[in-house]
PDB file of C-alpha atoms in Angstrom:
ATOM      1  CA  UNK O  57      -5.733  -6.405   3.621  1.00 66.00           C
ATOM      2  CA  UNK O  58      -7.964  -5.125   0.911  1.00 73.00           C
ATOM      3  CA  UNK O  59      -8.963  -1.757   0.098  1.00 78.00           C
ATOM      4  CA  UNK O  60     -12.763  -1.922   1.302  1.00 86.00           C
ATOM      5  CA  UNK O  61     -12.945  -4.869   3.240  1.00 90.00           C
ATOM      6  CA  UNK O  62     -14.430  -4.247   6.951  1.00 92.00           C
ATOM      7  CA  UNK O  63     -13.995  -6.445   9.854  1.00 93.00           C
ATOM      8  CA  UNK O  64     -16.478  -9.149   8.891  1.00 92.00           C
ATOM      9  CA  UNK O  65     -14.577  -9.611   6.037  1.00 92.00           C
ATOM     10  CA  UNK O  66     -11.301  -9.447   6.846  1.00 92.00           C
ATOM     11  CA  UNK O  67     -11.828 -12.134   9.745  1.00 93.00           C
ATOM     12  CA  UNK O  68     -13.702 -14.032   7.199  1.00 92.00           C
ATOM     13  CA  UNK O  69     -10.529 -14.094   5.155  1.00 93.00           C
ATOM     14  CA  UNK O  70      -8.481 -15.107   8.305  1.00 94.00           C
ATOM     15  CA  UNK O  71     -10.547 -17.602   9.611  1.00 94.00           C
ATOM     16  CA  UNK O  72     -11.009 -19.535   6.057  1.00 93.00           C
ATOM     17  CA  UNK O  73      -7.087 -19.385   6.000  1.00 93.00           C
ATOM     18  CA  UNK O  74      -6.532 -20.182   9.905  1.00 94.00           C
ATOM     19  CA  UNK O  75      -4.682 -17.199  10.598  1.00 95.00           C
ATOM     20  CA  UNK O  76      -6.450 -16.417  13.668  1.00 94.00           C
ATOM     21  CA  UNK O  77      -5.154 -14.917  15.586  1.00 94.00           C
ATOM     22  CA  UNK O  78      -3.097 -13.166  12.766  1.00 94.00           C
ATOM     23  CA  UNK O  79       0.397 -13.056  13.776  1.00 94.00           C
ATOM     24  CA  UNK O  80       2.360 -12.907  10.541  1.00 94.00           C
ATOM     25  CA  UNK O  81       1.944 -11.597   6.959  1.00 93.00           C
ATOM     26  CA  UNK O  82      -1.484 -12.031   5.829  1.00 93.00           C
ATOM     27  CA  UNK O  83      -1.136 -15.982   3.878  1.00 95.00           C
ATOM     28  CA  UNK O  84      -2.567 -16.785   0.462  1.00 93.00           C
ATOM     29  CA  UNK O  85      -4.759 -19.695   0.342  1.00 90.00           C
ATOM     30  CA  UNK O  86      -6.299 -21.835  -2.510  1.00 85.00           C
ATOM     31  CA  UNK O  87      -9.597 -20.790  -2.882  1.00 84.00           C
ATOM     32  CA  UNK O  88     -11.215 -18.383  -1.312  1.00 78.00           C
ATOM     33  CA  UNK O  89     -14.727 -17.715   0.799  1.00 77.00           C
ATOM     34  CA  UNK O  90     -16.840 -15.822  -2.029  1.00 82.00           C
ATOM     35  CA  UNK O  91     -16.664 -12.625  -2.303  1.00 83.00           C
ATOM     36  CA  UNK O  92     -12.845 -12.494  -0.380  1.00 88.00           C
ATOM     37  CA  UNK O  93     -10.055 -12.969  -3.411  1.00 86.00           C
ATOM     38  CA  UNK O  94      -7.184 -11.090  -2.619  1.00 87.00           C
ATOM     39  CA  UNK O  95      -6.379  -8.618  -5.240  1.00 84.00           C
ATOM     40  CA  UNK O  96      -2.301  -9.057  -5.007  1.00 84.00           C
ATOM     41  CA  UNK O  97      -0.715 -12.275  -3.685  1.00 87.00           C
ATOM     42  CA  UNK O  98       2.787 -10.595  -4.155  1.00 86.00           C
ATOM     43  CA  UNK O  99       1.856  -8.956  -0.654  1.00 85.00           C
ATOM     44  CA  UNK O 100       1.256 -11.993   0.865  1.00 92.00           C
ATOM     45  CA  UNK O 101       3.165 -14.260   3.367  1.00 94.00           C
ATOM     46  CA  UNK O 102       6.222 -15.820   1.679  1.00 93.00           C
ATOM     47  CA  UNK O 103       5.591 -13.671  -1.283  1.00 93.00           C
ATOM     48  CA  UNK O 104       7.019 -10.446  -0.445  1.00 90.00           C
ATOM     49  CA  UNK O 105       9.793  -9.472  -2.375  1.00 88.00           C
ATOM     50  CA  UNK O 106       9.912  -5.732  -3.275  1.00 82.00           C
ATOM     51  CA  UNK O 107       7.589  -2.751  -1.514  1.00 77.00           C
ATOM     52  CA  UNK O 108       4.740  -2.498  -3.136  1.00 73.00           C
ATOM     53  CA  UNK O 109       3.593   1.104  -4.727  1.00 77.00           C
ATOM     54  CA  UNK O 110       1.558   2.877  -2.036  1.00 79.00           C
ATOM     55  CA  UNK O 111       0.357   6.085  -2.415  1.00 80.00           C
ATOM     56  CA  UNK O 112       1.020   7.000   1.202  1.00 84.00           C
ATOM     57  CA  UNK O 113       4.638   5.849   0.420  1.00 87.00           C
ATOM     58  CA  UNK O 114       4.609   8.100  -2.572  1.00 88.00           C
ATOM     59  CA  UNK O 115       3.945  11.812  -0.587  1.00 90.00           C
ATOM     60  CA  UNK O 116       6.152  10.580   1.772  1.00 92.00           C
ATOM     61  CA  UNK O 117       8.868  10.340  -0.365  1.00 93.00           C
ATOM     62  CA  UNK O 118       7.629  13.397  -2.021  1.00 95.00           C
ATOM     63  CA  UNK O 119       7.818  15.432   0.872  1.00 96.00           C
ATOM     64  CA  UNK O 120      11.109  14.378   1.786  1.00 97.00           C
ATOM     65  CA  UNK O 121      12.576  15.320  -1.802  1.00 97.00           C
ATOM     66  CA  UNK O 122      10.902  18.634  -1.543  1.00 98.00           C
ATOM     67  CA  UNK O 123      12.586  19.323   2.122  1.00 97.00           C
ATOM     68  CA  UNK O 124      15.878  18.412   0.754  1.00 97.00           C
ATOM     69  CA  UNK O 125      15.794  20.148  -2.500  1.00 97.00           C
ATOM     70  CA  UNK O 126      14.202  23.614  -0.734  1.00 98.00           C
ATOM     71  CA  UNK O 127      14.495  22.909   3.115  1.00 97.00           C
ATOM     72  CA  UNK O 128      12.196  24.552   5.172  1.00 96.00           C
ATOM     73  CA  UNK O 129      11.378  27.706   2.972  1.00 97.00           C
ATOM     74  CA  UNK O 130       9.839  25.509   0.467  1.00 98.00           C
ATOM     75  CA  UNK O 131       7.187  27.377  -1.305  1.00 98.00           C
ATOM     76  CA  UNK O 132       3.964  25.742  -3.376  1.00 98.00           C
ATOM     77  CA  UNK O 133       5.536  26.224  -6.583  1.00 98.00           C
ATOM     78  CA  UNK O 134       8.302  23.918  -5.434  1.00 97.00           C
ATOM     79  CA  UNK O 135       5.708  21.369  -4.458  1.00 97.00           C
ATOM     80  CA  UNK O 136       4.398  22.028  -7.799  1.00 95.00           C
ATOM     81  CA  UNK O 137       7.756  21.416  -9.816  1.00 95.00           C
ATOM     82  CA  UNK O 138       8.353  18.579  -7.615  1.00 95.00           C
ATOM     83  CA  UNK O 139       5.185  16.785  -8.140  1.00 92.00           C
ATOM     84  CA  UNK O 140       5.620  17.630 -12.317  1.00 92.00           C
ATOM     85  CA  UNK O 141       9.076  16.414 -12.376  1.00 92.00           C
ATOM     86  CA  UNK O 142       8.439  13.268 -10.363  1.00 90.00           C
ATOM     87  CA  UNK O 143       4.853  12.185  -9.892  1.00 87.00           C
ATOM     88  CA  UNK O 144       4.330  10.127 -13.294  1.00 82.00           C
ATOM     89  CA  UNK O 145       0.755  11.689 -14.624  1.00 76.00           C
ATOM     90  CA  UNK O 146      -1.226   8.281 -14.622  1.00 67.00           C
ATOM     91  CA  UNK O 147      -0.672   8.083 -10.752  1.00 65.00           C
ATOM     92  CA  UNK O 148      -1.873  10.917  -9.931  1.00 60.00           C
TER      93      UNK O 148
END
């Protein structure tokens, strides 16, 4: 669901789509109860075709490059290097 959205809202959302109770992807409908537009209908029921960039995904997949470049003796500056090597600046 969105970033922001509390319970209200996100059973507003769910309700206005019958969805309730939710037991798939989140659907996109036409229209939307004001306020409640979903900011990317690529993660949507039938609309998922790729993993969308998440930046808990991102220091996941951080941290395990960094464990199997170093292994367990890492050190910051290897977190460091790692992050300037692969984190592109505008995401960070």
């Amino acid at each position: 669901m969105e970033k922001g959205w509390n319970k209200s809202q996100i059973d507003s959302y769910l309700q206005f789509a019958k969805a309730l109770p939710l037991n798939d992807y989140i659907p996109l409908v036409d229209g939307h109860p004001e306020g409640l537009k979903l900011r990317d209908p690529d993660c949507t029921r039938g609309r998922i075709h790729y993993a969308a960039r998440d930046d808990d995904l991102d220091f996941t997949i951080l941290g395990l490059l960094i464990f199997e470049d170093y292994g367990l003796d890492f050190t910051s500056h290897d977190v460091a290097e790692t992050w300037l090597s692969r984190v592109p600046y505008h995401t960070v």
